[in-house]
Structures are given as C-alpha cells and as structure tokens.
Coordinates of C-alpha atoms in Angstrom, one line a residue:
X1 CA 0.0 0.0 0.0
X2 CA 2.7 2.5 1.0
X3 CA 4.9 1.5 -1.9
X4 CA 2.0 2.1 -4.3
X5 CA 1.5 5.5 -2.8
X6 CA 5.2 6.3 -3.2
X7 CA 5.2 5.3 -6.8
X8 CA 2.1 7.3 -7.5
X9 CA 3.7 10.4 -6.0
X10 CA 6.9 9.8 -7.9
X11 CA 5.1 9.6 -11.2
X12 CA 3.1 12.8 -10.4
X13 CA 6.3 14.6 -9.5
X14 CA 8.1 13.5 -12.7
X15 CA 5.2 14.8 -14.8
X16 CA 5.0 18.0 -12.7
X17 CA 1.4 17.3 -12.1
X18 CA 1.6 18.1 -8.4
X19 CA 3.2 21.5 -9.2
X20 CA 0.5 22.3 -11.7
X21 CA -2.2 21.1 -9.3
X22 CA -0.8 23.4 -6.6
X23 CA -0.9 26.4 -8.9
X24 CA -4.5 25.6 -9.9
X25 CA -5.5 25.3 -6.2
X26 CA -3.7 28.6 -5.3
X27 CA -5.3 30.5 -8.2
X28 CA -8.7 29.0 -7.4
X29 CA -8.5 29.9 -3.7
X30 CA -7.4 33.4 -4.4
X31 CA -10.1 33.9 -7.0
X32 CA -12.9 32.7 -4.8
X33 CA -11.6 34.8 -1.9
X34 CA -11.5 37.9 -4.0
X35 CA -15.1 37.3 -5.1
X36 CA -16.2 36.7 -1.5
X37 CA -14.3 39.6 -0.2
X38 CA -15.7 42.0 -2.8
X39 CA -19.2 41.1 -1.8
X40 CA -18.5 41.1 2.0
X41 CA -16.9 44.5 1.9
X42 CA -19.6 46.3 0.0
X43 CA -21.2 48.9 2.1
X44 CA -18.4 48.9 4.7
X45 CA -18.0 52.3 6.4
X46 CA -14.2 53.0 6.5
X47 CA -14.8 55.7 9.1
X48 CA -16.5 53.2 11.4
X49 CA -13.6 50.7 11.0
X50 CA -11.1 53.4 12.0
X51 CA -13.4 54.5 14.9
X52 CA -13.6 50.8 16.1
X53 CA -9.8 50.6 16.1
X54 CA -9.6 53.8 18.2
X55 CA -12.1 52.4 20.6
X56 CA -10.2 49.2 21.2
X57 CA -9.0 49.2 24.8
X58 CA -5.3 49.3 25.3
X59 CA -5.6 46.3 27.6
X60 CA -7.0 44.2 24.7
X61 CA -4.2 45.2 22.4
X62 CA -1.6 44.5 25.1
X63 CA -3.1 41.1 25.9
X64 CA -3.2 40.2 22.2
X65 CA 0.4 41.3 21.8
X66 CA 1.4 39.1 24.7
X67 CA -0.3 36.1 23.1
X68 CA 1.4 36.9 19.8
X69 CA 4.8 37.0 21.6
X70 CA 4.0 33.7 23.3
X71 CA 3.1 32.2 19.9
X72 CA 6.4 33.3 18.3
X73 CA 8.2 32.0 21.4
X74 CA 6.6 28.6 20.8
X75 CA 7.6 28.8 17.1
X76 CA 11.3 28.8 18.2
X77 CA 10.8 25.2 19.4
X78 CA 9.9 24.2 15.9
X79 CA 13.5 24.8 14.9
X80 CA 15.0 23.6 18.2
X81 CA 13.2 20.3 17.8
X82 CA 14.1 20.0 14.1
X83 CA 17.8 20.8 14.5
X84 CA 18.1 18.4 17.4
X85 CA 16.3 15.7 15.4
X86 CA 18.8 15.8 12.6
X87 CA 21.7 15.5 15.0
X88 CA 23.0 19.1 15.4
X89 CA 22.7 19.6 19.2
X90 CA 25.8 21.8 19.1
X91 CA 23.8 24.7 17.7
X92 CA 22.6 26.9 20.6
X93 CA 19.0 27.7 21.3
X94 CA 19.5 31.4 20.6
X95 CA 20.4 30.6 17.0
X96 CA 17.4 28.3 16.6
X97 CA 15.2 31.0 18.0
X98 CA 16.6 33.7 15.7
X99 CA 16.3 31.4 12.7
X100 CA 12.7 30.4 13.5
X101 CA 11.5 33.9 14.3
X102 CA 13.1 35.5 11.2
X103 CA 12.1 32.8 8.8
X104 CA 8.5 32.6 9.9
X105 CA 8.0 36.4 10.2
X106 CA 9.4 37.0 6.8
X107 CA 7.9 34.0 5.2
X108 CA 4.4 34.9 6.5
X109 CA 4.6 38.4 4.9
X110 CA 6.4 37.7 1.7
X111 CA 4.5 34.5 0.8
X112 CA 5.7 31.2 -0.5
X113 CA 7.1 30.6 3.0
X114 CA 8.6 27.3 2.1
X115 CA 11.2 29.1 -0.1
X116 CA 11.5 32.4 1.6
X117 CA 11.7 30.9 5.1
X118 CA 14.1 28.3 3.8
X119 CA 16.4 31.0 2.3
X120 CA 16.5 32.9 5.6
X121 CA 17.2 29.7 7.5
X122 CA 20.0 28.8 5.2
X123 CA 21.6 32.2 5.6
X124 CA 21.7 31.8 9.4
X125 CA 22.4 28.1 9.7
X126 CA 25.2 28.0 7.0
X127 CA 27.3 30.0 9.4
X128 CA 27.2 27.0 11.7
X129 CA 28.3 24.5 9.1
X130 CA 24.9 23.3 7.9
X131 CA 24.4 22.8 4.2
X132 CA 21.3 23.1 2.0
X133 CA 20.3 19.5 2.6
X134 CA 20.4 20.0 6.4
X135 CA 18.3 23.2 6.1
X136 CA 15.8 21.3 3.9
X137 CA 15.5 18.7 6.6
X138 CA 14.9 21.4 9.2
X139 CA 12.2 23.0 7.1
X140 CA 10.6 19.6 6.6
X141 CA 10.5 18.7 10.3
X142 CA 9.3 22.2 11.3
X143 CA 6.6 22.0 8.7
X144 CA 5.6 18.6 10.0
X145 CA 5.2 20.0 13.5
X146 CA 3.0 22.8 12.0
X147 CA 0.7 20.3 10.2
X148 CA 0.5 17.9 13.0
X149 CA -0.6 20.7 15.3
X150 CA -3.1 21.9 12.8
X151 CA -4.6 18.5 12.4
X152 CA -5.0 18.1 16.1
X153 CA -6.6 21.5 16.6
X154 CA -8.9 21.2 13.7
X155 CA -9.8 17.6 14.5
X156 CA -10.6 18.3 18.1
X157 CA -12.3 21.7 17.4
X158 CA -14.5 20.6 14.6
X159 CA -15.5 17.4 16.4
X160 CA -16.7 19.6 19.3
X161 CA -18.2 22.4 17.2
X162 CA -18.8 21.2 13.6
X163 CA -21.0 24.2 12.9
X164 CA -17.9 26.4 13.1
X165 CA -16.4 24.7 10.0
X166 CA -19.9 24.7 8.3
X167 CA -19.8 28.5 8.2
X168 CA -16.7 28.3 5.9
X169 CA -17.1 25.1 3.9
X170 CA -20.9 25.1 3.8
X171 CA -21.0 21.3 4.5
X172 CA -23.5 19.8 6.9
X173 CA -22.4 19.7 10.5
X174 CA -22.6 15.9 10.6
X175 CA -20.3 15.6 7.6
X176 CA -17.8 18.0 9.2
X177 CA -17.8 16.0 12.4
X178 CA -17.2 12.8 10.4
X179 CA -14.3 14.5 8.6
X180 CA -12.9 15.6 12.0
X181 CA -13.1 12.1 13.3
X182 CA -11.3 11.0 10.2
X183 CA -8.5 13.6 10.8
X184 CA -8.1 12.4 14.4
X185 CA -8.0 8.7 13.3
X186 CA -5.4 9.5 10.7
X187 CA -3.3 11.4 13.3
X188 CA -3.6 8.5 15.6
X189 CA -2.6 6.1 12.9
X190 CA 0.5 8.2 12.1
X191 CA 1.5 8.2 15.8
X192 CA 1.2 4.4 16.0
X193 CA 3.1 4.1 12.7
X194 CA 6.1 6.0 13.9
X195 CA 5.9 4.4 17.3
X196 CA 6.2 0.8 16.2
X197 CA 9.6 1.1 14.5
X198 CA 12.0 3.8 13.1
X199 CA 10.6 5.4 10.0
X200 CA 12.5 7.2 7.2
X201 CA 11.3 9.3 4.3
X202 CA 13.3 10.4 1.3
X203 CA 16.3 8.8 -0.4
X204 CA 20.0 9.0 -0.2
X205 CA 21.3 12.2 1.4
X206 CA 17.8 13.7 1.4
X207 CA 16.4 10.9 3.7
X208 CA 15.0 12.1 7.0
X209 CA 14.4 10.0 10.1
X210 CA 10.9 10.7 11.4
X211 CA 10.6 11.4 15.1
X212 CA 9.4 8.3 17.1
X213 CA 6.1 8.1 19.0
X214 CA 7.0 10.1 22.1
X215 CA 8.7 12.8 20.1
X216 CA 5.8 13.0 17.7
X217 CA 3.5 13.6 20.6
X218 CA 5.8 16.4 21.6
X219 CA 5.5 17.8 18.1
X220 CA 1.8 17.8 18.3
X221 CA 1.8 19.6 21.7
X222 CA 4.2 22.3 20.3
X223 CA 1.9 22.8 17.3
X224 CA -1.3 23.0 19.5
X225 CA 0.3 25.5 21.9
X226 CA 1.5 27.7 19.0
X227 CA -1.9 27.8 17.3
X228 CA -3.6 28.2 20.7
X229 CA -1.7 31.4 21.5
X230 CA -2.4 32.8 18.0
X231 CA -6.1 32.0 18.2
X232 CA -6.2 33.6 21.7
X233 CA -4.7 36.8 20.2
X234 CA -7.4 36.9 17.6
X235 CA -10.1 36.0 20.1
X236 CA -9.1 39.0 22.3
X237 CA -9.5 41.4 19.3
X238 CA -12.7 40.2 17.7
X239 CA -16.0 41.8 19.0
X240 CA -17.4 40.6 22.3
X241 CA -20.9 40.2 20.9
X242 CA -22.1 37.8 20.0
X243 CA -19.9 35.6 22.2
X244 CA -19.3 32.5 20.1
X245 CA -16.7 31.0 22.4
X246 CA -13.0 30.5 22.0
X247 CA -13.2 27.0 20.4
X248 CA -15.5 28.3 17.6
X249 CA -13.2 31.3 16.9
X250 CA -10.2 29.1 17.0
X251 CA -11.6 26.6 14.5
X252 CA -12.5 29.4 12.1
X253 CA -9.1 31.1 12.6
X254 CA -7.1 28.0 11.9
X255 CA -9.2 27.2 8.9
X256 CA -8.7 30.7 7.6
X257 CA -5.0 30.5 8.2
X258 CA -4.7 27.2 6.3
X259 CA -6.6 28.7 3.4
X260 CA -4.3 31.6 3.4
X261 CA -1.3 29.3 3.5
X262 CA -2.7 27.2 0.5
X263 CA -3.1 30.4 -1.5
X264 CA 0.6 31.4 -1.1
X265 CA -0.5 35.0 -1.0
X266 CA 1.7 37.3 1.2
X267 CA 0.3 36.9 4.7
X268 CA -2.7 35.1 3.3
X269 CA -3.9 38.6 2.3
X270 CA -7.5 38.5 1.0
X271 CA -7.9 34.8 1.5
X272 CA -7.5 34.8 5.3
X273 CA -9.7 37.9 5.6
X274 CA -12.5 36.6 3.4
X275 CA -12.6 33.3 5.4
X276 CA -12.7 35.2 8.7
X277 CA -15.5 37.4 7.5
X278 CA -17.5 34.5 6.2
X279 CA -16.9 32.3 9.3
X280 CA -17.7 35.1 11.8
X281 CA -20.7 36.5 9.8
X282 CA -22.6 37.0 13.1
X283 CA -20.3 39.8 14.2
X284 CA -20.4 43.4 13.2
X285 CA -18.3 43.7 10.1
X286 CA -16.6 47.0 10.9
X287 CA -15.6 45.9 14.4
X288 CA -14.4 42.5 13.0
X289 CA -12.3 44.2 10.4
X290 CA -10.8 46.5 13.0
X291 CA -9.8 43.5 15.1
X292 CA -8.4 41.7 12.0
X293 CA -6.3 44.8 11.1
X294 CA -4.9 45.0 14.6
X295 CA -4.1 41.3 14.5
X296 CA -2.2 41.8 11.2
X297 CA -0.3 44.7 12.8
X298 CA 0.7 42.6 15.8
X299 CA 1.3 39.2 14.1
X300 CA 2.6 40.1 10.7
X301 CA 3.8 43.7 10.4
X302 CA 5.6 44.3 13.7
X303 CA 7.5 40.9 13.7
X304 CA 8.4 41.5 10.1
X305 CA 9.9 44.9 10.8
X306 CA 11.8 43.5 13.9
X307 CA 13.2 40.5 11.9
X308 CA 14.4 42.8 9.1
X309 CA 16.1 45.0 11.5
X310 CA 17.7 42.1 13.3
X311 CA 18.9 40.5 10.1
X312 CA 20.3 43.8 8.8
X313 CA 22.1 44.3 12.1
X314 CA 23.5 40.7 11.8
X315 CA 24.7 41.3 8.3
X316 CA 26.4 44.5 9.3
X317 CA 28.2 42.7 12.1
X318 CA 29.3 39.8 9.9
X319 CA 30.5 42.2 7.2
X320 CA 32.4 44.3 9.7
X321 CA 34.0 41.2 11.3
X322 CA 35.0 39.8 7.9
X323 CA 36.6 43.1 6.9
X324 CA 38.6 43.2 10.2
X325 CA 39.7 39.6 9.7
X326 CA 40.8 40.3 6.1
X327 CA 42.6 43.4 7.2
X328 CA 44.4 41.4 9.9
X329 CA 45.4 38.8 7.3
X330 CA 46.6 41.5 4.9
X331 CA 48.5 43.2 7.7
X332 CA 47.1 46.6 6.9
X333 CA 48.7 48.1 10.0
X334 CA 51.9 48.2 7.9
X335 CA 50.2 50.4 5.3
X336 CA 48.3 50.1 2.0
X337 CA 51.5 49.2 0.1
X338 CA 51.6 45.9 1.8
X339 CA 48.1 45.1 0.8
X340 CA 48.9 45.8 -2.8
X341 CA 51.9 43.6 -2.7
X342 CA 49.8 40.9 -1.0
X343 CA 47.2 41.1 -3.7
X344 CA 49.7 41.0 -6.5
X345 CA 51.4 38.0 -4.9
X346 CA 48.1 36.1 -4.6
X347 CA 47.0 37.1 -8.1
X348 CA 43.9 38.5 -6.6
X349 CA 42.0 40.6 -9.2
X350 CA 39.6 41.9 -6.6
X351 CA 36.6 40.2 -8.3

C-alpha cells in the first residue's frame, strides 16, 4: 500500500502534475476569496472601522500582543526540535530562536514561505556549518510539526463544534464531524506508525528519520500550543458580541490560516480575511475588520519589521567582522602598500 502511494507520488512529480495542481489550487482559492471579499466589503464604512480601532481598549491590544509574543516564542521550538532531530545539538537555542523567528515572520509576509523561510534559515544556519540538505530537513520537520498541530486543533475543534467549519465550507455539520473524526484517526494512525519502529522518508542524502512516537506527541503539543496562542490573540481582538466561544473562533481562525497558506499570497492577504468574514458573519463587520487589522499589525507587520532590523544588524556585524579579519590577514597596519603587494602575490584581481 505504502509502496503504491510512493510510486504514484513519484510519477506525479516526474510529470510535474503536483506542481500544476498546486498552482491551480492557489489561483482558485485566491479567485474565490477575492469574489467573496468583494461582496462582503460592499457597504463597509471605513470611518466606522477606524473608529472601532480607536475604541479598542489598550488592555486588549496589550493582551493580544502578549499572546502573539507567546506564539512566536513557541515557534522557536519548531527549529530547536528539528535541529536536534537531525543530530546538530551543538547549535545553541538562541540561533534556533533567531532562525525560527526570522524565517516565519518574513515567510508569513512575503508569501511562498517554504522558499523564503528556507532561504532565511540557510543564511543563518550555514554560518554554523549546515548545508542546503540540512536546512531542507529542518524545514521539513518544522513543517511537519506545524501540520500535526493543525490536524490536532482542527480535528478536536470541529468534532466539538462542527458548525464552526460549516460556516466556511458550507457542508452539513454531521459531515464536518465525520471529517474531524477521520482527521483524528489519521493522526492516531500516524503516531502508531512511527511508534512501532523507526521510519524514514526520502532517499540518499535527502532521507529524513521521522521522530518516534513520544517525540511525535511532543511535536503535536508544540503545534497545538502555538496555534492556541495565535487563536487567543485573535479571540481577544474580535467583537465581544455575539460571544461565540473560544473554540469556535479558534476553528475558524485555523481554517482561515490554512486557506491563506494554501493560496501562497503574502500573509494570506485577502484569503484569510475573506474566510474570517464568512466564518464570523454574526459579528459586526466594521468591528471585526478592526480586530483583524490590529491582529495583522501585531502578528505580521511588527514581527516582520523587527526581523528585518535584526537580520540587517546581523549582516552589518558579519561584514564588519569579515573586513577586520581580512585586514588582519593582509597586515594593513603596515600600510596600503603591503596590501597591494599581497594582492599581486596572490594574483587576486579583486573580483
């Protein structure tokens, strides 16, 4: 069974069917979201949205910011777990935290996070001796943690409140509950599968040893905590009335996040917003939009600015350090003539 699945995936990859299918899905999701968003935003009073933002209590914003910070703190364990799993325990946590925060905050905003986040990770981890294959494995394991957490949250949430998913997918609640049970059974089957014996995916140098049962449970917990904090940040910012409960808002939030992720649009822009507006249709649209804009400021824009500043500062330090080392090697203290002689001797053209 597993061999047949692998062969099917291999054939699809060779014919680039998966890539084309991904493009079709992304374009379809964005197109539907734009259509929905256009109809949902008709009649919106921009002045009321701005007023709703002004009337948001500082306590709410501070609490949401705290939950966002806790969510990003949890994200650092994605990389810590992945780096340790591939056998590089020598890399300190501060580097894992910096790589995770920078890659996710930039990937979330730029879009195509698999590539943009991977590029940021490579720039950071390559300084510690990791190559492109190592970074690809880190991205894979971090992504696995993300999806396991999503599966757990959606499975549990939809099983408890199937009507929350119904507001987005328009399927009957009983069918959503069946799907949720299916998700949980698949998650359980995966845990049992990796628990029974060591499992490996990929071939040759690209092979990755999957975490065993206990570590997989840890992955699921990390993913749940991360999504829980993010959902709490959104829950604090949405209107108080009607009070739908945290679980309902969390299910809709995670579903909207996954749709935004599938679209590959920067920050899920348009797709995430349309899903939230459709899912939380009971709430005042102007107040909901105000909460969503504040969430974007706290979760997307502020971390993005911070990460760009930190990365720029890091590059300046690295460049300055490299220049000093080169100057020391060239012995510039003896004057520029010695550098010129050194360059001529090495045949260095300066390219």
